[in-house]
mmCIF file of C-alpha atoms in Angstrom:
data_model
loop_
_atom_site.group_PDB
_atom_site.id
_atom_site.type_symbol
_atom_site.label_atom_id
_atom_site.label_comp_id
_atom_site.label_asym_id
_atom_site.label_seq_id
_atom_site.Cartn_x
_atom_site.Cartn_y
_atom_site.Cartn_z
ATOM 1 C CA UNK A 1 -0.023 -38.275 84.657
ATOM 2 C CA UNK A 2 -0.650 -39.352 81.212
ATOM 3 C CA UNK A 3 0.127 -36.795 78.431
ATOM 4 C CA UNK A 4 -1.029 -36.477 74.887
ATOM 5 C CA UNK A 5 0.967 -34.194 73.452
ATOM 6 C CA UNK A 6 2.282 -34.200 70.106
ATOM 7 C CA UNK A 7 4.855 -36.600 69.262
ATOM 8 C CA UNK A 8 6.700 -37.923 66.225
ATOM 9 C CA UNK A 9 4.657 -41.016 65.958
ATOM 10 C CA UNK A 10 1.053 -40.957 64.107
ATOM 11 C CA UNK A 11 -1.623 -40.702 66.317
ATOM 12 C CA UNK A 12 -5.072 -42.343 67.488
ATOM 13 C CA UNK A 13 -8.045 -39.776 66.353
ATOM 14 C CA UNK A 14 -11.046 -40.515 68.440
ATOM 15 C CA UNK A 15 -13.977 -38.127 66.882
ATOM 16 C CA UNK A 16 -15.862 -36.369 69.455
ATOM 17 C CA UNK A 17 -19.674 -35.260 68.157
ATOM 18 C CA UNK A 18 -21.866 -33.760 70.795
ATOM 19 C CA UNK A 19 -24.950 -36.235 71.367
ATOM 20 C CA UNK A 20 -25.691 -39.711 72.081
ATOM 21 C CA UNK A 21 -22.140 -41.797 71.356
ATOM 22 C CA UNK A 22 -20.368 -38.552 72.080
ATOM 23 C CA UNK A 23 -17.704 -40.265 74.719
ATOM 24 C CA UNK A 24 -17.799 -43.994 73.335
ATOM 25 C CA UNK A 25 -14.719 -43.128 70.877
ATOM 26 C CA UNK A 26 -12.879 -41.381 73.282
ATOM 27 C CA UNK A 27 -12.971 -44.153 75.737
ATOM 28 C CA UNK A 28 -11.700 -46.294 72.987
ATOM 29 C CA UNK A 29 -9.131 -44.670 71.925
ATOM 30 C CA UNK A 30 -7.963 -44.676 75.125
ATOM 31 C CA UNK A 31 -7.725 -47.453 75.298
ATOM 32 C CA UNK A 32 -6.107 -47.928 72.138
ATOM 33 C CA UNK A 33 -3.810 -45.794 73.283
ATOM 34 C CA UNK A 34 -2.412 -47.338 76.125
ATOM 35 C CA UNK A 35 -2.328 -50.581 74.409
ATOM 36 C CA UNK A 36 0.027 -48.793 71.497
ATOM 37 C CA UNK A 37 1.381 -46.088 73.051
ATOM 38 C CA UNK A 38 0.374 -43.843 70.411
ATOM 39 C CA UNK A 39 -0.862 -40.433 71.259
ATOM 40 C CA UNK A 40 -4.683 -39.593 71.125
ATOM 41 C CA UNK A 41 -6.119 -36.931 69.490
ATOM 42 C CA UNK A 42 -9.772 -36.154 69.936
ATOM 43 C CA UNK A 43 -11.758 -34.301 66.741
ATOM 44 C CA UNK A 44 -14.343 -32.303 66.732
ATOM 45 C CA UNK A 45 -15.976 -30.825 63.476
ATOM 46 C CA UNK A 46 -17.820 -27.688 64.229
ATOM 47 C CA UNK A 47 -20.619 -26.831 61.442
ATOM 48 C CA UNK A 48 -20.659 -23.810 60.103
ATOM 49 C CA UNK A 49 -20.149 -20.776 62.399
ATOM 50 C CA UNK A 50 -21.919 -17.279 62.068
ATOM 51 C CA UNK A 51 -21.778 -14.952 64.409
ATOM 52 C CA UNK A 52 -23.718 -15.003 67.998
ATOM 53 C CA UNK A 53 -25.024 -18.604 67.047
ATOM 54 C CA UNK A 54 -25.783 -20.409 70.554
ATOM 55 C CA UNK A 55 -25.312 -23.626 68.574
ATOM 56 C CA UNK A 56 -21.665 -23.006 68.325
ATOM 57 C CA UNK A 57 -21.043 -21.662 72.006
ATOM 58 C CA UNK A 58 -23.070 -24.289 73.587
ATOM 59 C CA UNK A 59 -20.402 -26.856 71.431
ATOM 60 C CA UNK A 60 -17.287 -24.925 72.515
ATOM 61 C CA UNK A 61 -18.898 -25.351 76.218
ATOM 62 C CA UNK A 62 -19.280 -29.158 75.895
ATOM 63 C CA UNK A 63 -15.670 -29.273 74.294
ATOM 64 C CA UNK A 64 -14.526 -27.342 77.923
ATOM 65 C CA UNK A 65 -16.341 -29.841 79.723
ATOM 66 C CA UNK A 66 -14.782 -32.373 77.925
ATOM 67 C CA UNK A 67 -11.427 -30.949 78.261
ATOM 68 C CA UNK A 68 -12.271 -30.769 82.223
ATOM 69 C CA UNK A 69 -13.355 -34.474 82.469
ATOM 70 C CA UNK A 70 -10.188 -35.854 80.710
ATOM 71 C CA UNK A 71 -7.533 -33.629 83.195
ATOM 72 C CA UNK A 72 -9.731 -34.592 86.024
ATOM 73 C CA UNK A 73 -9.129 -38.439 85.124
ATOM 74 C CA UNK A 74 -5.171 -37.746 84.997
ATOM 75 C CA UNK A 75 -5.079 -37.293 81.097
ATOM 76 C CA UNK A 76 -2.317 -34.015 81.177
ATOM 77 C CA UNK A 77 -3.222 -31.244 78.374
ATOM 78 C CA UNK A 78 -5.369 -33.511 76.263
ATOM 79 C CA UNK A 79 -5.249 -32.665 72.398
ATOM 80 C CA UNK A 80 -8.385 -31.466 71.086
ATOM 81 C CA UNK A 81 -8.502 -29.969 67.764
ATOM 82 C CA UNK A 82 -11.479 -28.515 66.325
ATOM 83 C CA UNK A 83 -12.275 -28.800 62.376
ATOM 84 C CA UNK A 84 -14.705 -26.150 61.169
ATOM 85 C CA UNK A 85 -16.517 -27.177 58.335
ATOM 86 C CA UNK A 86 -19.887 -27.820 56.371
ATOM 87 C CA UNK A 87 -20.424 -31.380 57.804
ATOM 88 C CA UNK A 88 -18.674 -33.869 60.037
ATOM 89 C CA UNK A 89 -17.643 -36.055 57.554
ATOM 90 C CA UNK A 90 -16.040 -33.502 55.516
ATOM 91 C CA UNK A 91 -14.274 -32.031 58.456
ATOM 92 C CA UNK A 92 -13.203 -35.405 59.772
ATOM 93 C CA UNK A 93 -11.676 -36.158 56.086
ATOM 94 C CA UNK A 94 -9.996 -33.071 56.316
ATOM 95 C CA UNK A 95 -8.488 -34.225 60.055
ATOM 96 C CA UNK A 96 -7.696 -37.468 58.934
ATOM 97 C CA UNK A 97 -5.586 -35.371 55.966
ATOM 98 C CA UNK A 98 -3.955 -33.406 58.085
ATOM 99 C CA UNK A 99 -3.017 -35.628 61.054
ATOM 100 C CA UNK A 100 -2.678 -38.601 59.201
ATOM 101 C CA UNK A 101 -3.328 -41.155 62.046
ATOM 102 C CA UNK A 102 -2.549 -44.610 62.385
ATOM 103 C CA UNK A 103 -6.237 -45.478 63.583
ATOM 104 C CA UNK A 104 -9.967 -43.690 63.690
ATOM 105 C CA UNK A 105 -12.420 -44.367 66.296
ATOM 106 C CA UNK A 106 -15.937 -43.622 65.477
ATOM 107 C CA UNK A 107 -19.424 -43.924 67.183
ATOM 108 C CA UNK A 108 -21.612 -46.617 64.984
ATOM 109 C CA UNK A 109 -24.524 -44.347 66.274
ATOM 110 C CA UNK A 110 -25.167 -40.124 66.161
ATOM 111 C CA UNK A 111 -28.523 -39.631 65.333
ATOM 112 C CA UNK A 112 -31.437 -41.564 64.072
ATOM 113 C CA UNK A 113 -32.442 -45.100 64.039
ATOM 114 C CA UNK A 114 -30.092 -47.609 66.565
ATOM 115 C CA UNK A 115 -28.243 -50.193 64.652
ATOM 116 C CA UNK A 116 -28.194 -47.993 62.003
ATOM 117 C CA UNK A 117 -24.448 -47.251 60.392
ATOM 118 C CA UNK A 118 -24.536 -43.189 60.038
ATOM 119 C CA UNK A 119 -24.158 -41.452 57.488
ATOM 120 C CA UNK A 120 -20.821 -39.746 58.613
ATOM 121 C CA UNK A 121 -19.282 -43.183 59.720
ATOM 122 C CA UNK A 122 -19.866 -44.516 56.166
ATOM 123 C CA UNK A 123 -18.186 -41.428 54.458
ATOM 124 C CA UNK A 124 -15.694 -41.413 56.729
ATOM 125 C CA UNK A 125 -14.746 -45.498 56.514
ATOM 126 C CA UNK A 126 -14.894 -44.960 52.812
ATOM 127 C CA UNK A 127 -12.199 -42.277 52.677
ATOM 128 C CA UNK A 128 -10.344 -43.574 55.314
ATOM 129 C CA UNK A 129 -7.101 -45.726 54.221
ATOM 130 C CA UNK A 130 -5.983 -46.557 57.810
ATOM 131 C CA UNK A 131 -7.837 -48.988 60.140
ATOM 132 C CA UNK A 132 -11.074 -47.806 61.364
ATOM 133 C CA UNK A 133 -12.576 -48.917 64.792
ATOM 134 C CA UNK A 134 -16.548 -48.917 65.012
ATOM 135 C CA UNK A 135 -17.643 -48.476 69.002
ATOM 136 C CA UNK A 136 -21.288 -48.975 69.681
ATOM 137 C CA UNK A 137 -23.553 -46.543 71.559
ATOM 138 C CA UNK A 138 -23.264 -47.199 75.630
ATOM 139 C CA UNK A 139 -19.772 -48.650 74.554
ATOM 140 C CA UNK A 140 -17.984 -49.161 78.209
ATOM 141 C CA UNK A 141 -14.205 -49.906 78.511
ATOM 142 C CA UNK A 142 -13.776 -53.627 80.386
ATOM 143 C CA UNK A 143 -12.741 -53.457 84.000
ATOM 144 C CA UNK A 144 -9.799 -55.557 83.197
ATOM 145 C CA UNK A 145 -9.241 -54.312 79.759
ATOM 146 C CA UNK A 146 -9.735 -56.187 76.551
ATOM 147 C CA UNK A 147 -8.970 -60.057 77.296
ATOM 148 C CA UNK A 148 -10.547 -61.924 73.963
ATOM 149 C CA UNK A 149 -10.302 -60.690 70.076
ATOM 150 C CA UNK A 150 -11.971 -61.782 67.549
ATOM 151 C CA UNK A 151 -10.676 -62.593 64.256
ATOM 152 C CA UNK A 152 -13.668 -62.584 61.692
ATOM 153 C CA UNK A 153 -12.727 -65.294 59.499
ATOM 154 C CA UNK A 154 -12.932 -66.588 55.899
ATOM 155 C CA UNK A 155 -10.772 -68.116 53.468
ATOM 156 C CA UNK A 156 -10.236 -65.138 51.732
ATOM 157 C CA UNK A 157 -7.419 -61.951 51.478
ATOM 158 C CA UNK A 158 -9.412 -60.582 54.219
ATOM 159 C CA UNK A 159 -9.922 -63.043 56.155
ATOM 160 C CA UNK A 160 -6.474 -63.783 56.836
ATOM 161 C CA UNK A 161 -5.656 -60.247 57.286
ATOM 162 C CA UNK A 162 -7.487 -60.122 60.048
ATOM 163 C CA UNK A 163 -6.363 -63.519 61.445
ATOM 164 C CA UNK A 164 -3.046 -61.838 61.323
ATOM 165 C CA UNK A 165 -4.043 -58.381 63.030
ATOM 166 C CA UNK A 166 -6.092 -60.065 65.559
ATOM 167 C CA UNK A 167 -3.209 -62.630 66.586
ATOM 168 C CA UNK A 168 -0.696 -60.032 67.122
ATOM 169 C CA UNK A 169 -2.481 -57.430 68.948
ATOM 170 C CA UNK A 170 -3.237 -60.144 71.148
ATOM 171 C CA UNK A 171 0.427 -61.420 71.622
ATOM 172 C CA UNK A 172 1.593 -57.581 71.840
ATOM 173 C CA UNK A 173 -1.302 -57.196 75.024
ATOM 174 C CA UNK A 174 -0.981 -60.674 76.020
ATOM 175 C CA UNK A 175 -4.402 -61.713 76.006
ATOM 176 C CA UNK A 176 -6.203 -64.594 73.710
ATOM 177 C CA UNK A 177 -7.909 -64.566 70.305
ATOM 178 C CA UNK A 178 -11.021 -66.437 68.838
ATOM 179 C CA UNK A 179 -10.934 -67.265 65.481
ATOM 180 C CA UNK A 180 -14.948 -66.815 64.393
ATOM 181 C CA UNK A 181 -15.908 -68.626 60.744
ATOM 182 C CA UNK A 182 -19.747 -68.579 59.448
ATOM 183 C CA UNK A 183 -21.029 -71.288 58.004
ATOM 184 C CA UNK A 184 -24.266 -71.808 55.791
ATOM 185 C CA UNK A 185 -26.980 -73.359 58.811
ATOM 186 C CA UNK A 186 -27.604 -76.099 56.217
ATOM 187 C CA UNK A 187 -24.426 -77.542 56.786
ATOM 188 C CA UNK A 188 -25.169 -78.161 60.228
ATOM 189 C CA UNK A 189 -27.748 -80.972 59.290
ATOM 190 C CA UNK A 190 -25.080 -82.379 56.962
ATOM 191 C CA UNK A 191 -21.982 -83.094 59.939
ATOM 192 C CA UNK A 192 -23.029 -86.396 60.258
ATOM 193 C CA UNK A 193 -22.268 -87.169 56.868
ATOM 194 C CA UNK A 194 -19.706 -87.669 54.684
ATOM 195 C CA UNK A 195 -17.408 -88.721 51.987
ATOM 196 C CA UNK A 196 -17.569 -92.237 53.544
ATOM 197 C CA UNK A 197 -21.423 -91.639 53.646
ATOM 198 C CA UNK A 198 -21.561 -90.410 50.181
ATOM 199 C CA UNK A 199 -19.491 -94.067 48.532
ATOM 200 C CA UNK A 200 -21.905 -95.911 50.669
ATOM 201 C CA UNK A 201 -24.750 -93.782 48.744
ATOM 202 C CA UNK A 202 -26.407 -92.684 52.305
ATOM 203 C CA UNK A 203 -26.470 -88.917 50.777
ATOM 204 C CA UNK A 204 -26.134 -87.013 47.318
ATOM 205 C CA UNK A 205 -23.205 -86.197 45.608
ATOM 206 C CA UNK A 206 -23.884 -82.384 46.124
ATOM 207 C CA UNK A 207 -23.576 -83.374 49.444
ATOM 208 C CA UNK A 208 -20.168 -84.973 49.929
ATOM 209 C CA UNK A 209 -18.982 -82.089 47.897
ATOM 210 C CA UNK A 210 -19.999 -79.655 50.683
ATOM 211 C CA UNK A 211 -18.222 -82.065 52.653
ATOM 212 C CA UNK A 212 -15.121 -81.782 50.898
ATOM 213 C CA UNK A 213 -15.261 -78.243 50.891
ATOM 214 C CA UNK A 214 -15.855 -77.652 54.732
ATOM 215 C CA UNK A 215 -12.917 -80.326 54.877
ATOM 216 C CA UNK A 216 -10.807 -77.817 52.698
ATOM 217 C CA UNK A 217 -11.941 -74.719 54.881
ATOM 218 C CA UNK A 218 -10.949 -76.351 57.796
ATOM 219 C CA UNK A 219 -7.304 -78.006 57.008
ATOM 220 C CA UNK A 220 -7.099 -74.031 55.738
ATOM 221 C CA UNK A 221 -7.793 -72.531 58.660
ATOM 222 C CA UNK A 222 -6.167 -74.835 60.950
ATOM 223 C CA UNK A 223 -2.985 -74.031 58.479
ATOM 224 C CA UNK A 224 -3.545 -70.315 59.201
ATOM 225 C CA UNK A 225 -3.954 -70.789 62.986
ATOM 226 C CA UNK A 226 -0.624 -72.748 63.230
ATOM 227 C CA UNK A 227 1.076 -70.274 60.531
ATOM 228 C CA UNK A 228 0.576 -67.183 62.566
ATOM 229 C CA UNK A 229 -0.600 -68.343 65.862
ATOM 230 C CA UNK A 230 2.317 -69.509 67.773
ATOM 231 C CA UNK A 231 2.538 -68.154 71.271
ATOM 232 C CA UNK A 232 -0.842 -66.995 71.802
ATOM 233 C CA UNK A 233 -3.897 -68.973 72.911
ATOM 234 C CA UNK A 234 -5.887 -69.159 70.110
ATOM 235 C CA UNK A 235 -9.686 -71.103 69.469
ATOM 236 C CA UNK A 236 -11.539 -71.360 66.832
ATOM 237 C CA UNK A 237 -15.352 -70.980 66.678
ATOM 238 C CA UNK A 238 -17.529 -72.714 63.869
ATOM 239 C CA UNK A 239 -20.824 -71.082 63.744
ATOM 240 C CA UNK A 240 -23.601 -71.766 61.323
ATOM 241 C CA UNK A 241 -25.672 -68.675 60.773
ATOM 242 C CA UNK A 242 -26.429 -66.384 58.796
ATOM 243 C CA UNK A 243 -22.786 -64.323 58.281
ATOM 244 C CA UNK A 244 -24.042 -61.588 59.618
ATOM 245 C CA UNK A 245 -26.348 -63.071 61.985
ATOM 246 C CA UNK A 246 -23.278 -64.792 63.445
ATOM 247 C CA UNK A 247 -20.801 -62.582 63.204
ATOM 248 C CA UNK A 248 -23.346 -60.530 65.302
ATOM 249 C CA UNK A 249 -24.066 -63.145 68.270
ATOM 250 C CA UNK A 250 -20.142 -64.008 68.833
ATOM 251 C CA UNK A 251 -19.750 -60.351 69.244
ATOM 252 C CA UNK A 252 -21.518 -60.700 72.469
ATOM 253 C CA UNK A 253 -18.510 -62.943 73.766
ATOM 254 C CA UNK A 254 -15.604 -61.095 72.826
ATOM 255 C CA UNK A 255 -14.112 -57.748 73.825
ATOM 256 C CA UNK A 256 -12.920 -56.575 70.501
ATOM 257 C CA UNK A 257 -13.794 -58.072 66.763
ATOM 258 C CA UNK A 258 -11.320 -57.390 63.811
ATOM 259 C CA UNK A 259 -12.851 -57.627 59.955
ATOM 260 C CA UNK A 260 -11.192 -57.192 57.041
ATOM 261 C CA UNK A 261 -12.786 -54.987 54.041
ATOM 262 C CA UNK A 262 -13.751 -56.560 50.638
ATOM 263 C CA UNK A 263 -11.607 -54.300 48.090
ATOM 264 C CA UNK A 264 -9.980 -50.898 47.789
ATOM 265 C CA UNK A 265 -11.495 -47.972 46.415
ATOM 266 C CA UNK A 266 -9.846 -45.517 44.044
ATOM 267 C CA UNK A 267 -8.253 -43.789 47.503
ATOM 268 C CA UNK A 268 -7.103 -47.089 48.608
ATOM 269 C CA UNK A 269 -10.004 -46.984 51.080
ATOM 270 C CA UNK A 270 -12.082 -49.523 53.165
ATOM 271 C CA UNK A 271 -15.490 -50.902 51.188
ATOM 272 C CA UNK A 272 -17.771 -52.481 52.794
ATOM 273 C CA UNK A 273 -20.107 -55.301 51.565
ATOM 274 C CA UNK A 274 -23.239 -55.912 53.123
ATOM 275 C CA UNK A 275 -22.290 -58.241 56.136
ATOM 276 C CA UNK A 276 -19.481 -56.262 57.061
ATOM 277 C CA UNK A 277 -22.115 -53.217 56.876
ATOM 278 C CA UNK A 278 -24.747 -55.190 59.155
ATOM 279 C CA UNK A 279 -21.904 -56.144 61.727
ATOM 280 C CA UNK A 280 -20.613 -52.594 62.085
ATOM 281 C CA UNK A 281 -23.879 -50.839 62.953
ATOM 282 C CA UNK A 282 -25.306 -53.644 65.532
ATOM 283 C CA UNK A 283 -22.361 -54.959 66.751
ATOM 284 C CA UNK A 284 -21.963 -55.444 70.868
ATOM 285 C CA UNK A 285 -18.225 -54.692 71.137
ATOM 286 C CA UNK A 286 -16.000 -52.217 69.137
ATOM 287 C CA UNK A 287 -15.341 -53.675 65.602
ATOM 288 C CA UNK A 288 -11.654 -53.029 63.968
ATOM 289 C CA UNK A 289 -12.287 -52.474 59.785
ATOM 290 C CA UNK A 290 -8.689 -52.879 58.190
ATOM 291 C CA UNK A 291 -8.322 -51.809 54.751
ATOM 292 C CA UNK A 292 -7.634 -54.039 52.370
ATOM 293 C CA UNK A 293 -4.524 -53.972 50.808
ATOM 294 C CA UNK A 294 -3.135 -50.888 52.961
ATOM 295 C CA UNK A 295 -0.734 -52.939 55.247
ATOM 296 C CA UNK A 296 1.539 -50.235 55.477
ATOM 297 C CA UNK A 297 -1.456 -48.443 58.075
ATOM 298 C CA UNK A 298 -1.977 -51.797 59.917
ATOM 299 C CA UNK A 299 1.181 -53.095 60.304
ATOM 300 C CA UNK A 300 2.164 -49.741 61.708
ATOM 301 C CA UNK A 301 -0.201 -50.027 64.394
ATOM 302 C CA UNK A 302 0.637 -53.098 65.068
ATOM 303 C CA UNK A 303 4.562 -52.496 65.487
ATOM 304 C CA UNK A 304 2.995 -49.713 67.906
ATOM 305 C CA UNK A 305 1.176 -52.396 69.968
ATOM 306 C CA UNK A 306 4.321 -54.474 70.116
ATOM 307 C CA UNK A 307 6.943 -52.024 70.512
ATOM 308 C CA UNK A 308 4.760 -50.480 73.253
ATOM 309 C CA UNK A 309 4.646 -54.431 75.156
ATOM 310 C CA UNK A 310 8.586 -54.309 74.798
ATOM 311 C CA UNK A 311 8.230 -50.807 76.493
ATOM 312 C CA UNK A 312 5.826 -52.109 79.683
ATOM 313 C CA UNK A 313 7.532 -56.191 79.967
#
């Protein structure tokens, strides 16, 4: 049987909410789990609680249930702590205080509009200085596990962060990566050009300089690839899209996407800028935020992931 007991190391928090993407962060963090080795921890903030309020029994009955489902599927004395607070997002910033986990698994969805990031998810990302995993509503673990990561790409701090995160979870679990950039569509018209093109005065200036600069974005992330890729099979997806348009269709074809933040907020926390935003709430698979700047919290979840492969080779 599996156990989640405490231990030494910092945990997974998976937050549990009553509702529609109630179980989609627990079956993450499962997963997450397995593939670290770190114990799980599932949260559950409970609003408010007067006396003889049926609101609160009927949540202490669906935390039983879930209590029951998780022994019945061999998980031994799972660890569910209840937070009781004014709202979830306070209560899961209090968790996230006191447990201080190496990873938090939310739901993109609770209530209201789908595709929608909530407003709990955005608090919480925002105080949250430790890698943050988004799972969509219906969210189902693969039958084989997750076999393709995607590394959201750009020539930028955070782009290469999560080149770097995405390359070694995937040598820790031994599956492959896809490296996904997003370039402007009208680029696409301009591939058959060139700075050959451009001295024979078959396009504009402005246009061999576009060319130049895809040329630099390239030789970069080919530099990247071979910098940190070595031992895992890794290809490289050019897209041209809309960024978040794109970043939205290859998560369709890949089991896990990892995105860097933009900046660091006064708690060190994870910011989001608008694409980032868009991919989060509409994404297909689970989407891994890492904060910028806080390696420390990533690079200890990935040590887990590797250390854990040592463990099971």
């Amino acid at each position: 049987m599996e156990s989640s007991a405490p231990q030494s190391r910092a945990p997974i928090v998976a937050a549990f909410a009553p509702g529609p993407a109630a179980h989609e962060p627990i079956e993450f963090g499962l997963a997450a789990s397995r593939i670290t080795g770190a114990p799980l921890v599932i949260v559950a903030v409970q609003h408010g609680v007067p006396l003889m309020n049926d609101v609160v029994y009927e949540h202490d009955n669906q935390i039983t249930d879930l209590r029951k489902e998780l022994v019945r599927r061999g998980i031994h004395d799972p660890d569910i702590r209840v937070f009781d607070d004014r709202g979830a997002a306070r209560g899961l910033a209090r968790a996230m205080d006191e447990i201080r986990p190496e990873l938090i698994v939310l739901g993109a969805s609770r209530r209201g509009k789908p595709h929608t990031l909530g407003t709990t998810a955005q608090q919480v990302i925002h105080a949250s200085s430790c890698p943050v995993a988004i799972v969509p509503l219906g969210y189902q673990r693969p039958e084989k596990g997750v076999q393709l990561i995607g590394a959201a790409y750009s020539p930028s701090d955070e782009g290469r962060e999560a080149l770097h995160a995405a390359v070694a979870l995937a040598r820790a679990a031994g599956v492959r990566v896809r490296v996904i950039t997003v370039e402007d569509p009208k680029h696409a018209a301009e591939q058959s050009h060139g700075m050959l093109a451009e001295q024979h005065h078959d396009v504009s200036r402005s246009e061999g300089q576009g060319a130049r600069e895809r040329l630099g974005v390239s030789e970069e992330l080919t530099a990247a690839v071979a910098e940190v890729g070595a031992g895992v099979d890794v290809d490289v997806d050019v897209l041209f899209n809309d960024p978040a348009e794109g970043l939205l269709a290859a998560s369709r074809h890949v089991d896990l996407l990892i995105m860097g933040s933009r900046a660091l907020g006064p708690k060190r926390a994870v910011l989001l800028g608008s694409v980032s935003r868009k991919v989060i709430a509409a994404a297909t698979c689970p989407v891994l935020v890492l904060p910028r700047g806080a390696a420390a919290h990533t690079d200890a979840l990935l040590a887990d992931a590797e250390a854990q492969a040592a463990r099971t080779s």
